Amino acid sequence: MARDSRLLTHKSSGRCSRSGGWTARLGGALTLSMVVALPLSAATTDTPATEETSSSQGDDAISLVYDFSRAGRLLATLETTAKLTLASYEISSVGQSSGIADSLLRARFESQAAGSLSGDGPTPISFRNFSDTRFGVRELKMTRATDGTFDVTAEPELEPQQAAALRSGLADGTVDPLTATLYSALRPANSTCTEKVRVFDGRRVFTLAFSRTGTEVLTPQDEQHYAGDAIKCDLRYLPLAGQSREWKLEQARNPTPPIELWMAEFKRPNEEQDVVIPVRMKLESQWGAGLVHLTSVTIGGRTLKQASLTPAN
């Protein structure tokens, strides 16, 4: 029997700051910009797929293009692709600094995740994270056993507090950062931004806590950016294990505010079910605010205008 297969391509353009810390933060934030963008509810329907429906649904790709900026300047790009079937998923992301950020940082990021899908949600199997910047090369690979424990290999090797986090058992039963982006997609729009997801990135254990703060009508100056009704949410990073003492002291002095997210519902061609997509993200840091904007959506090969949600000419 054929299985429903979906392909989602997510492109982000972004900015990095003068330091490796800002680069890492923006890289992670760009990954989180996938939240609620994946049409998992369609990919995990209980209705068996037929050859005819599988063929048509397999063409129902979603392509998202974002710009990522700070102080009005574009500093990096990110492209994320997710392929979903009734029983499995694969996600990959590639980020690259550009412009002045490239001359300062020369940063490239890659991440891949794979796992299984069921009525209970996603279950990770493997995860890889790679970065190459002027500060050096870092790579981490991990696999998840059936009992929920992880096997991790890393270069450079895990720091003592990170190895302790892995041994503590707090990582057992968690998901990797890319798999975490699938959870919001399992919820309908009326319950978006209500979940808490425990995450293990191979070095640190933390919770991503979403909270819905209301609705807002976005009226941006740039006509390429989404205009219209949006669901507004806060996303908080709650540390559990593996964070360094220096990081904890810095957070005690200058707590990082939550990431602000705005999501909107989009109509899919020839489908009754809408898809909820992040259209804007705002990150605050000691270097200022970073902004992520959705600039175009292509669903099933048709480019949609965000403001009217009608096919573009």
PDB file of C-alpha atoms in Angstrom:
ATOM      1  CA  MET A   1       0.000   0.000   0.000  1.00  0.00           C
ATOM      2  CA  ALA A   2       1.371   3.446  -0.886  1.00  0.00           C
ATOM      3  CA  ARG A   3       1.967   5.889   1.925  1.00  0.00           C
ATOM      4  CA  ASP A   4       1.262   9.598   1.991  1.00  0.00           C
ATOM      5  CA  SER A   5       4.491  11.541   1.569  1.00  0.00           C
ATOM      6  CA  ARG A   6       4.917  15.287   2.054  1.00  0.00           C
ATOM      7  CA  LEU A   7       7.897  17.483   1.336  1.00  0.00           C
ATOM      8  CA  LEU A   8       8.297  20.803   3.080  1.00  0.00           C
ATOM      9  CA  THR A   9      11.059  23.235   2.165  1.00  0.00           C
ATOM     10  CA  HIS A  10      11.714  26.071   4.569  1.00  0.00           C
ATOM     11  CA  LYS A  11      14.115  28.856   3.609  1.00  0.00           C
ATOM     12  CA  SER A  12      15.186  31.518   6.051  1.00  0.00           C
ATOM     13  CA  SER A  13      17.509  34.416   5.583  1.00  0.00           C
ATOM     14  CA  GLY A  14      19.007  35.806   8.729  1.00  0.00           C
ATOM     15  CA  ARG A  15      21.585  37.835  10.516  1.00  0.00           C
ATOM     16  CA  CYS A  16      24.362  37.136  12.942  1.00  0.00           C
ATOM     17  CA  SER A  17      26.216  39.408  15.342  1.00  0.00           C
ATOM     18  CA  ARG A  18      29.781  40.160  16.177  1.00  0.00           C
ATOM     19  CA  SER A  19      30.257  37.065  18.290  1.00  0.00           C
ATOM     20  CA  GLY A  20      29.958  33.317  18.119  1.00  0.00           C
ATOM     21  CA  GLY A  21      27.333  33.408  20.892  1.00  0.00           C
ATOM     22  CA  TRP A  22      24.979  35.495  18.750  1.00  0.00           C
ATOM     23  CA  THR A  23      25.639  33.203  15.784  1.00  0.00           C
ATOM     24  CA  ALA A  24      24.701  30.133  17.795  1.00  0.00           C
ATOM     25  CA  ARG A  25      21.596  31.833  19.170  1.00  0.00           C
ATOM     26  CA  LEU A  26      20.370  32.860  15.741  1.00  0.00           C
ATOM     27  CA  GLY A  27      21.123  29.444  14.317  1.00  0.00           C
ATOM     28  CA  GLY A  28      18.972  27.844  16.995  1.00  0.00           C
ATOM     29  CA  ALA A  29      16.263  30.440  16.576  1.00  0.00           C
ATOM     30  CA  LEU A  30      16.067  29.844  12.846  1.00  0.00           C
ATOM     31  CA  THR A  31      15.515  26.173  13.519  1.00  0.00           C
ATOM     32  CA  LEU A  32      12.702  27.066  15.919  1.00  0.00           C
ATOM     33  CA  SER A  33      11.087  29.196  13.222  1.00  0.00           C
ATOM     34  CA  MET A  34       9.807  25.926  11.758  1.00  0.00           C
ATOM     35  CA  VAL A  35       7.452  25.559  14.726  1.00  0.00           C
ATOM     36  CA  VAL A  36       3.855  24.753  13.699  1.00  0.00           C
ATOM     37  CA  ALA A  37       4.774  24.968  10.011  1.00  0.00           C
ATOM     38  CA  LEU A  38       4.595  21.250   9.227  1.00  0.00           C
ATOM     39  CA  PRO A  39       1.240  19.795   8.128  1.00  0.00           C
ATOM     40  CA  LEU A  40       1.626  16.712  10.298  1.00  0.00           C
ATOM     41  CA  SER A  41      -2.061  16.284  10.946  1.00  0.00           C
ATOM     42  CA  ALA A  42      -2.539  15.480   7.271  1.00  0.00           C
ATOM     43  CA  ALA A  43       0.514  13.256   7.142  1.00  0.00           C
ATOM     44  CA  THR A  44      -0.681  11.196  10.110  1.00  0.00           C
ATOM     45  CA  THR A  45      -4.322  10.790   9.191  1.00  0.00           C
ATOM     46  CA  ASP A  46      -5.907   7.451  10.069  1.00  0.00           C
ATOM     47  CA  THR A  47      -7.352   7.125   6.570  1.00  0.00           C
ATOM     48  CA  PRO A  48      -5.259   4.673   4.531  1.00  0.00           C
ATOM     49  CA  ALA A  49      -3.614   6.235   1.500  1.00  0.00           C
ATOM     50  CA  THR A  50      -4.289   4.868  -1.957  1.00  0.00           C
ATOM     51  CA  GLU A  51      -2.083   5.072  -5.017  1.00  0.00           C
ATOM     52  CA  GLU A  52      -4.265   7.876  -6.368  1.00  0.00           C
ATOM     53  CA  THR A  53      -4.392   9.944  -3.175  1.00  0.00           C
ATOM     54  CA  SER A  54      -0.732   9.348  -2.393  1.00  0.00           C
ATOM     55  CA  SER A  55       0.311  10.690  -5.774  1.00  0.00           C
ATOM     56  CA  SER A  56      -1.694  13.887  -5.459  1.00  0.00           C
ATOM     57  CA  GLN A  57      -0.787  14.466  -1.803  1.00  0.00           C
ATOM     58  CA  GLY A  58       2.879  13.835  -2.469  1.00  0.00           C
ATOM     59  CA  ASP A  59       2.841  16.954  -4.678  1.00  0.00           C
ATOM     60  CA  ASP A  60       1.363  19.003  -1.813  1.00  0.00           C
ATOM     61  CA  ALA A  61       4.729  20.503  -0.888  1.00  0.00           C
ATOM     62  CA  ILE A  62       5.011  23.539   1.351  1.00  0.00           C
ATOM     63  CA  SER A  63       7.872  25.944   0.700  1.00  0.00           C
ATOM     64  CA  LEU A  64       8.488  28.746   3.204  1.00  0.00           C
ATOM     65  CA  VAL A  65      10.905  31.629   2.633  1.00  0.00           C
ATOM     66  CA  TYR A  66      12.000  33.829   5.539  1.00  0.00           C
ATOM     67  CA  ASP A  67      14.315  36.775   5.960  1.00  0.00           C
ATOM     68  CA  PHE A  68      16.332  37.019   9.148  1.00  0.00           C
ATOM     69  CA  SER A  69      17.647  40.462  10.021  1.00  0.00           C
ATOM     70  CA  ARG A  70      19.103  42.670  12.704  1.00  0.00           C
ATOM     71  CA  ALA A  71      19.172  46.463  12.492  1.00  0.00           C
ATOM     72  CA  GLY A  72      17.761  46.217   8.988  1.00  0.00           C
ATOM     73  CA  ARG A  73      20.553  44.049   7.574  1.00  0.00           C
ATOM     74  CA  LEU A  74      20.362  40.518   6.247  1.00  0.00           C
ATOM     75  CA  LEU A  75      23.121  38.392   7.769  1.00  0.00           C
ATOM     76  CA  ALA A  76      22.412  34.708   7.061  1.00  0.00           C
ATOM     77  CA  THR A  77      20.251  32.203   5.200  1.00  0.00           C
ATOM     78  CA  LEU A  78      18.714  28.928   6.337  1.00  0.00           C
ATOM     79  CA  GLU A  79      16.952  26.250   4.323  1.00  0.00           C
ATOM     80  CA  THR A  80      15.108  23.434   6.062  1.00  0.00           C
ATOM     81  CA  THR A  81      13.492  20.484   4.314  1.00  0.00           C
ATOM     82  CA  ALA A  82      11.148  18.001   5.979  1.00  0.00           C
ATOM     83  CA  LYS A  83       9.774  14.857   4.362  1.00  0.00           C
ATOM     84  CA  LEU A  84       6.862  13.241   6.168  1.00  0.00           C
ATOM     85  CA  THR A  85       5.073   9.945   5.554  1.00  0.00           C
ATOM     86  CA  LEU A  86       2.380   8.188   7.554  1.00  0.00           C
ATOM     87  CA  ALA A  87       5.046   6.359   9.560  1.00  0.00           C
ATOM     88  CA  SER A  88       8.268   8.402   9.422  1.00  0.00           C
ATOM     89  CA  TYR A  89       9.891  11.790   9.040  1.00  0.00           C
ATOM     90  CA  GLU A  90      13.220  13.248   7.920  1.00  0.00           C
ATOM     91  CA  ILE A  91      14.253  16.853   8.542  1.00  0.00           C
ATOM     92  CA  SER A  92      17.417  18.625   7.376  1.00  0.00           C
ATOM     93  CA  SER A  93      18.589  22.214   7.797  1.00  0.00           C
ATOM     94  CA  VAL A  94      21.474  24.121   6.240  1.00  0.00           C
ATOM     95  CA  GLY A  95      22.405  27.626   7.368  1.00  0.00           C
ATOM     96  CA  GLN A  96      25.019  29.961   5.884  1.00  0.00           C
ATOM     97  CA  SER A  97      26.201  33.401   6.931  1.00  0.00           C
ATOM     98  CA  SER A  98      26.289  36.092   4.263  1.00  0.00           C
ATOM     99  CA  GLY A  99      27.403  39.680   3.711  1.00  0.00           C
ATOM    100  CA  ILE A 100      29.297  41.327   6.549  1.00  0.00           C
ATOM    101  CA  ALA A 101      28.424  38.417   8.842  1.00  0.00           C
ATOM    102  CA  ASP A 102      30.209  36.045   6.492  1.00  0.00           C
ATOM    103  CA  SER A 103      33.380  38.136   6.578  1.00  0.00           C
ATOM    104  CA  LEU A 104      33.256  38.206  10.385  1.00  0.00           C
ATOM    105  CA  LEU A 105      32.052  34.706  11.197  1.00  0.00           C
ATOM    106  CA  ARG A 106      32.274  32.474   8.101  1.00  0.00           C
ATOM    107  CA  ALA A 107      29.537  30.347   9.629  1.00  0.00           C
ATOM    108  CA  ARG A 108      27.843  27.257   8.213  1.00  0.00           C
ATOM    109  CA  PHE A 109      25.369  25.063  10.099  1.00  0.00           C
ATOM    110  CA  GLU A 110      23.880  21.692   9.245  1.00  0.00           C
ATOM    111  CA  SER A 111      21.360  19.574  11.152  1.00  0.00           C
ATOM    112  CA  GLN A 112      19.510  16.371  10.307  1.00  0.00           C
ATOM    113  CA  ALA A 113      16.909  14.383  12.224  1.00  0.00           C
ATOM    114  CA  ALA A 114      14.965  11.205  11.446  1.00  0.00           C
ATOM    115  CA  GLY A 115      12.304   9.306  13.322  1.00  0.00           C
ATOM    116  CA  SER A 116       8.953   7.551  13.278  1.00  0.00           C
ATOM    117  CA  LEU A 117       5.420   8.929  13.411  1.00  0.00           C
ATOM    118  CA  SER A 118       2.360   7.471  15.118  1.00  0.00           C
ATOM    119  CA  GLY A 119      -0.845   8.607  16.737  1.00  0.00           C
ATOM    120  CA  ASP A 120       1.200   9.448  19.841  1.00  0.00           C
ATOM    121  CA  GLY A 121       3.378  11.868  17.880  1.00  0.00           C
ATOM    122  CA  PRO A 122       6.986  11.844  16.629  1.00  0.00           C
ATOM    123  CA  THR A 123       9.647   9.530  18.069  1.00  0.00           C
ATOM    124  CA  PRO A 124      13.249  10.439  17.180  1.00  0.00           C
ATOM    125  CA  ILE A 125      15.743   7.852  15.959  1.00  0.00           C
ATOM    126  CA  SER A 126      18.829   9.872  14.995  1.00  0.00           C
ATOM    127  CA  PHE A 127      20.112  13.443  15.084  1.00  0.00           C
ATOM    128  CA  ARG A 128      23.220  15.182  13.741  1.00  0.00           C
ATOM    129  CA  ASN A 129      24.406  18.750  14.228  1.00  0.00           C
ATOM    130  CA  PHE A 130      27.436  20.294  12.491  1.00  0.00           C
ATOM    131  CA  SER A 131      28.889  23.806  12.461  1.00  0.00           C
ATOM    132  CA  ASP A 132      31.949  25.310  10.831  1.00  0.00           C
ATOM    133  CA  THR A 133      32.812  28.870  11.837  1.00  0.00           C
ATOM    134  CA  ARG A 134      35.971  30.888  12.329  1.00  0.00           C
ATOM    135  CA  PHE A 135      35.801  29.640  15.935  1.00  0.00           C
ATOM    136  CA  GLY A 136      36.274  26.046  14.770  1.00  0.00           C
ATOM    137  CA  VAL A 137      34.390  22.942  13.680  1.00  0.00           C
ATOM    138  CA  ARG A 138      31.850  21.250  15.938  1.00  0.00           C
ATOM    139  CA  GLU A 139      29.935  18.040  15.228  1.00  0.00           C
ATOM    140  CA  LEU A 140      27.558  15.943  17.279  1.00  0.00           C
ATOM    141  CA  LYS A 141      25.734  12.721  16.459  1.00  0.00           C
ATOM    142  CA  MET A 142      23.234  10.889  18.595  1.00  0.00           C
ATOM    143  CA  THR A 143      20.903   7.929  18.279  1.00  0.00           C
ATOM    144  CA  ARG A 144      17.914   7.098  20.457  1.00  0.00           C
ATOM    145  CA  ALA A 145      17.304   3.541  21.669  1.00  0.00           C
ATOM    146  CA  THR A 146      13.862   2.011  22.073  1.00  0.00           C
ATOM    147  CA  ASP A 147      14.047   2.588  25.833  1.00  0.00           C
ATOM    148  CA  GLY A 148      14.401   6.343  25.277  1.00  0.00           C
ATOM    149  CA  THR A 149      18.100   6.602  26.151  1.00  0.00           C
ATOM    150  CA  PHE A 150      20.664   8.278  23.872  1.00  0.00           C
ATOM    151  CA  ASP A 151      24.107   7.369  22.561  1.00  0.00           C
ATOM    152  CA  VAL A 152      26.124  10.541  21.835  1.00  0.00           C
ATOM    153  CA  THR A 153      29.415  11.147  20.031  1.00  0.00           C
ATOM    154  CA  ALA A 154      30.730  14.712  19.881  1.00  0.00           C
ATOM    155  CA  GLU A 155      33.716  16.759  18.691  1.00  0.00           C
ATOM    156  CA  PRO A 156      34.802  18.555  20.760  1.00  0.00           C
ATOM    157  CA  GLU A 157      33.842  16.025  23.436  1.00  0.00           C
ATOM    158  CA  LEU A 158      31.128  16.730  25.967  1.00  0.00           C
ATOM    159  CA  GLU A 159      32.063  19.056  28.809  1.00  0.00           C
ATOM    160  CA  PRO A 160      31.824  17.556  32.339  1.00  0.00           C
ATOM    161  CA  GLN A 161      28.415  19.082  33.121  1.00  0.00           C
ATOM    162  CA  GLN A 162      27.118  17.922  29.726  1.00  0.00           C
ATOM    163  CA  ALA A 163      28.320  14.352  30.259  1.00  0.00           C
ATOM    164  CA  ALA A 164      26.691  14.456  33.695  1.00  0.00           C
ATOM    165  CA  ALA A 165      23.403  15.550  32.115  1.00  0.00           C
ATOM    166  CA  LEU A 166      23.506  12.546  29.782  1.00  0.00           C
ATOM    167  CA  ARG A 167      24.220  10.156  32.702  1.00  0.00           C
ATOM    168  CA  SER A 168      21.558  11.717  34.934  1.00  0.00           C
ATOM    169  CA  GLY A 169      18.660  10.208  33.017  1.00  0.00           C
ATOM    170  CA  LEU A 170      17.060  13.624  32.471  1.00  0.00           C
ATOM    171  CA  ALA A 171      17.607  13.203  28.720  1.00  0.00           C
ATOM    172  CA  ASP A 172      15.704   9.900  28.611  1.00  0.00           C
ATOM    173  CA  GLY A 173      12.452  10.185  26.689  1.00  0.00           C
ATOM    174  CA  THR A 174      13.222  13.635  25.280  1.00  0.00           C
ATOM    175  CA  VAL A 175      13.373  14.655  21.616  1.00  0.00           C
ATOM    176  CA  ASP A 176      16.011  16.436  19.551  1.00  0.00           C
ATOM    177  CA  PRO A 177      15.586  20.138  18.560  1.00  0.00           C
ATOM    178  CA  LEU A 178      14.390  19.433  15.013  1.00  0.00           C
ATOM    179  CA  THR A 179      11.867  16.811  16.145  1.00  0.00           C
ATOM    180  CA  ALA A 180      10.611  19.308  18.741  1.00  0.00           C
ATOM    181  CA  THR A 181       9.456  21.567  15.911  1.00  0.00           C
ATOM    182  CA  LEU A 182       6.861  18.962  14.920  1.00  0.00           C
ATOM    183  CA  TYR A 183       4.858  19.076  18.131  1.00  0.00           C
ATOM    184  CA  SER A 184       2.924  22.297  17.525  1.00  0.00           C
ATOM    185  CA  ALA A 185       1.930  21.008  14.100  1.00  0.00           C
ATOM    186  CA  LEU A 186      -0.021  18.221  15.792  1.00  0.00           C
ATOM    187  CA  ARG A 187      -2.381  20.741  17.362  1.00  0.00           C
ATOM    188  CA  PRO A 188      -5.265  22.595  15.725  1.00  0.00           C
ATOM    189  CA  ALA A 189      -5.026  26.370  15.492  1.00  0.00           C
ATOM    190  CA  ASN A 190      -7.300  26.926  18.499  1.00  0.00           C
ATOM    191  CA  SER A 191      -4.803  25.155  20.764  1.00  0.00           C
ATOM    192  CA  THR A 192      -1.559  26.314  19.145  1.00  0.00           C
ATOM    193  CA  CYS A 193       1.084  27.546  21.591  1.00  0.00           C
ATOM    194  CA  THR A 194      -0.029  25.573  24.640  1.00  0.00           C
ATOM    195  CA  GLU A 195       2.547  22.780  24.721  1.00  0.00           C
ATOM    196  CA  LYS A 196       5.739  22.103  26.664  1.00  0.00           C
ATOM    197  CA  VAL A 197       8.375  19.937  24.983  1.00  0.00           C
ATOM    198  CA  ARG A 198      11.418  18.430  26.736  1.00  0.00           C
ATOM    199  CA  VAL A 199      14.433  18.580  24.416  1.00  0.00           C
ATOM    200  CA  PHE A 200      17.958  17.137  24.402  1.00  0.00           C
ATOM    201  CA  ASP A 201      20.429  18.612  21.892  1.00  0.00           C
ATOM    202  CA  GLY A 202      23.209  16.142  22.745  1.00  0.00           C
ATOM    203  CA  ARG A 203      24.797  18.500  25.262  1.00  0.00           C
ATOM    204  CA  ARG A 204      21.971  20.147  27.207  1.00  0.00           C
ATOM    205  CA  VAL A 205      18.490  19.184  28.415  1.00  0.00           C
ATOM    206  CA  PHE A 206      15.830  21.879  28.420  1.00  0.00           C
ATOM    207  CA  THR A 207      12.120  22.515  28.040  1.00  0.00           C
ATOM    208  CA  LEU A 208      10.551  24.616  25.298  1.00  0.00           C
ATOM    209  CA  ALA A 209       7.484  26.184  26.899  1.00  0.00           C
ATOM    210  CA  PHE A 210       4.932  27.789  24.585  1.00  0.00           C
ATOM    211  CA  SER A 211       2.253  30.155  25.881  1.00  0.00           C
ATOM    212  CA  ARG A 212      -0.465  31.849  23.893  1.00  0.00           C
ATOM    213  CA  THR A 213      -0.671  35.569  24.627  1.00  0.00           C
ATOM    214  CA  GLY A 214      -3.497  36.616  22.334  1.00  0.00           C
ATOM    215  CA  THR A 215      -4.085  37.728  18.758  1.00  0.00           C
ATOM    216  CA  GLU A 216      -2.770  40.677  16.787  1.00  0.00           C
ATOM    217  CA  VAL A 217      -3.326  42.282  13.406  1.00  0.00           C
ATOM    218  CA  LEU A 218       0.093  42.687  11.775  1.00  0.00           C
ATOM    219  CA  THR A 219       0.591  45.767   9.582  1.00  0.00           C
ATOM    220  CA  PRO A 220       4.264  45.714   8.503  1.00  0.00           C
ATOM    221  CA  GLN A 221       5.814  48.431   6.367  1.00  0.00           C
ATOM    222  CA  ASP A 222       7.418  45.925   3.999  1.00  0.00           C
ATOM    223  CA  GLU A 223       4.762  44.659   1.581  1.00  0.00           C
ATOM    224  CA  GLN A 224       6.614  41.324   1.312  1.00  0.00           C
ATOM    225  CA  HIS A 225       5.906  40.571   4.960  1.00  0.00           C
ATOM    226  CA  TYR A 226       2.687  39.013   6.241  1.00  0.00           C
ATOM    227  CA  ALA A 227      -0.172  41.406   6.946  1.00  0.00           C
ATOM    228  CA  GLY A 228      -3.331  40.303   8.705  1.00  0.00           C
ATOM    229  CA  ASP A 229      -4.599  38.364  11.719  1.00  0.00           C
ATOM    230  CA  ALA A 230      -2.010  36.386  13.674  1.00  0.00           C
ATOM    231  CA  ILE A 231      -1.827  34.273  16.816  1.00  0.00           C
ATOM    232  CA  LYS A 232       0.758  35.716  19.220  1.00  0.00           C
ATOM    233  CA  CYS A 233       2.810  33.435  21.472  1.00  0.00           C
ATOM    234  CA  ASP A 234       5.808  33.451  23.787  1.00  0.00           C
ATOM    235  CA  LEU A 235       8.442  30.720  23.667  1.00  0.00           C
ATOM    236  CA  ARG A 236      10.621  30.230  26.740  1.00  0.00           C
ATOM    237  CA  TYR A 237      13.817  28.194  27.115  1.00  0.00           C
ATOM    238  CA  LEU A 238      13.800  26.461  30.514  1.00  0.00           C
ATOM    239  CA  PRO A 239      17.172  24.844  31.397  1.00  0.00           C
ATOM    240  CA  LEU A 240      17.185  21.412  33.051  1.00  0.00           C
ATOM    241  CA  ALA A 241      20.744  20.046  32.829  1.00  0.00           C
ATOM    242  CA  GLY A 242      24.058  20.484  31.020  1.00  0.00           C
ATOM    243  CA  GLN A 243      24.215  24.282  31.014  1.00  0.00           C
ATOM    244  CA  SER A 244      27.531  25.780  32.099  1.00  0.00           C
ATOM    245  CA  ARG A 245      28.047  27.663  35.345  1.00  0.00           C
ATOM    246  CA  GLU A 246      29.042  30.754  33.343  1.00  0.00           C
ATOM    247  CA  TRP A 247      25.791  30.619  31.383  1.00  0.00           C
ATOM    248  CA  LYS A 248      23.745  30.294  34.567  1.00  0.00           C
ATOM    249  CA  LEU A 249      25.507  33.282  36.144  1.00  0.00           C
ATOM    250  CA  GLU A 250      24.941  35.378  33.029  1.00  0.00           C
ATOM    251  CA  GLN A 251      21.265  34.407  32.977  1.00  0.00           C
ATOM    252  CA  ALA A 252      20.979  35.361  36.649  1.00  0.00           C
ATOM    253  CA  ARG A 253      22.360  38.816  35.817  1.00  0.00           C
ATOM    254  CA  ASN A 254      20.627  39.280  32.452  1.00  0.00           C
ATOM    255  CA  PRO A 255      17.769  36.819  31.919  1.00  0.00           C
ATOM    256  CA  THR A 256      16.994  36.149  28.275  1.00  0.00           C
ATOM    257  CA  PRO A 257      13.431  37.271  27.511  1.00  0.00           C
ATOM    258  CA  PRO A 258      11.097  34.849  25.754  1.00  0.00           C
ATOM    259  CA  ILE A 259      11.090  34.600  21.973  1.00  0.00           C
ATOM    260  CA  GLU A 260       7.980  36.224  20.533  1.00  0.00           C
ATOM    261  CA  LEU A 261       6.169  34.267  17.815  1.00  0.00           C
ATOM    262  CA  TRP A 262       3.330  35.186  15.495  1.00  0.00           C
ATOM    263  CA  MET A 263       1.453  32.420  13.621  1.00  0.00           C
ATOM    264  CA  ALA A 264      -1.214  32.593  10.939  1.00  0.00           C
ATOM    265  CA  GLU A 265      -3.545  30.107   9.259  1.00  0.00           C
ATOM    266  CA  PHE A 266      -3.077  29.492   5.527  1.00  0.00           C
ATOM    267  CA  LYS A 267      -5.466  27.813   3.116  1.00  0.00           C
ATOM    268  CA  ARG A 268      -4.068  24.845   1.210  1.00  0.00           C
ATOM    269  CA  PRO A 269      -5.238  24.376  -2.383  1.00  0.00           C
ATOM    270  CA  ASN A 270      -7.968  21.734  -2.668  1.00  0.00           C
ATOM    271  CA  GLU A 271      -7.806  20.974   1.076  1.00  0.00           C
ATOM    272  CA  GLU A 272     -10.381  21.683   3.788  1.00  0.00           C
ATOM    273  CA  GLN A 273      -7.775  21.731   6.554  1.00  0.00           C
ATOM    274  CA  ASP A 274      -5.721  24.894   7.082  1.00  0.00           C
ATOM    275  CA  VAL A 275      -2.050  24.891   7.982  1.00  0.00           C
ATOM    276  CA  VAL A 276      -0.657  27.132  10.753  1.00  0.00           C
ATOM    277  CA  ILE A 277       2.635  28.771   9.803  1.00  0.00           C
ATOM    278  CA  PRO A 278       4.969  31.090  11.756  1.00  0.00           C
ATOM    279  CA  VAL A 279       4.979  34.445  10.015  1.00  0.00           C
ATOM    280  CA  ARG A 280       7.169  36.470  12.366  1.00  0.00           C
ATOM    281  CA  MET A 281       9.643  35.918  15.213  1.00  0.00           C
ATOM    282  CA  LYS A 282      11.407  38.398  17.490  1.00  0.00           C
ATOM    283  CA  LEU A 283      14.479  37.628  19.618  1.00  0.00           C
ATOM    284  CA  GLU A 284      15.945  40.005  22.177  1.00  0.00           C
ATOM    285  CA  SER A 285      19.574  39.946  23.343  1.00  0.00           C
ATOM    286  CA  GLN A 286      22.230  42.290  24.692  1.00  0.00           C
ATOM    287  CA  TRP A 287      23.094  43.057  21.043  1.00  0.00           C
ATOM    288  CA  GLY A 288      19.580  44.143  20.170  1.00  0.00           C
ATOM    289  CA  ALA A 289      16.549  42.560  18.552  1.00  0.00           C
ATOM    290  CA  GLY A 290      16.683  39.998  15.744  1.00  0.00           C
ATOM    291  CA  LEU A 291      13.665  39.599  13.480  1.00  0.00           C
ATOM    292  CA  VAL A 292      12.510  36.717  11.297  1.00  0.00           C
ATOM    293  CA  HIS A 293       9.848  37.415   8.667  1.00  0.00           C
ATOM    294  CA  LEU A 294       7.999  35.105   6.342  1.00  0.00           C
ATOM    295  CA  THR A 295       8.228  36.521   2.816  1.00  0.00           C
ATOM    296  CA  SER A 296       6.534  33.872   0.645  1.00  0.00           C
ATOM    297  CA  VAL A 297       4.592  30.634   0.869  1.00  0.00           C
ATOM    298  CA  THR A 298       4.315  28.010  -1.857  1.00  0.00           C
ATOM    299  CA  ILE A 299       1.790  25.242  -1.257  1.00  0.00           C
ATOM    300  CA  GLY A 300       1.231  22.487  -3.780  1.00  0.00           C
ATOM    301  CA  GLY A 301       3.311  24.370  -6.342  1.00  0.00           C
ATOM    302  CA  ARG A 302       1.181  27.524  -6.005  1.00  0.00           C
ATOM    303  CA  THR A 303       2.617  30.720  -4.548  1.00  0.00           C
ATOM    304  CA  LEU A 304       0.261  32.410  -2.093  1.00  0.00           C
ATOM    305  CA  LYS A 305       0.051  36.027  -1.081  1.00  0.00           C
ATOM    306  CA  GLN A 306       0.171  36.221   2.695  1.00  0.00           C
ATOM    307  CA  ALA A 307      -2.158  39.178   3.107  1.00  0.00           C
ATOM    308  CA  SER A 308      -4.993  37.815   0.971  1.00  0.00           C
ATOM    309  CA  LEU A 309      -4.061  34.111   0.974  1.00  0.00           C
ATOM    310  CA  THR A 310      -4.945  33.991  -2.717  1.00  0.00           C
ATOM    311  CA  PRO A 311      -2.786  32.671  -5.572  1.00  0.00           C
ATOM    312  CA  ALA A 312      -0.237  35.215  -6.748  1.00  0.00           C
ATOM    313  CA  ASN A 313      -0.364  36.384 -10.347  1.00  0.00           C
TER     314      ASN A 313
END
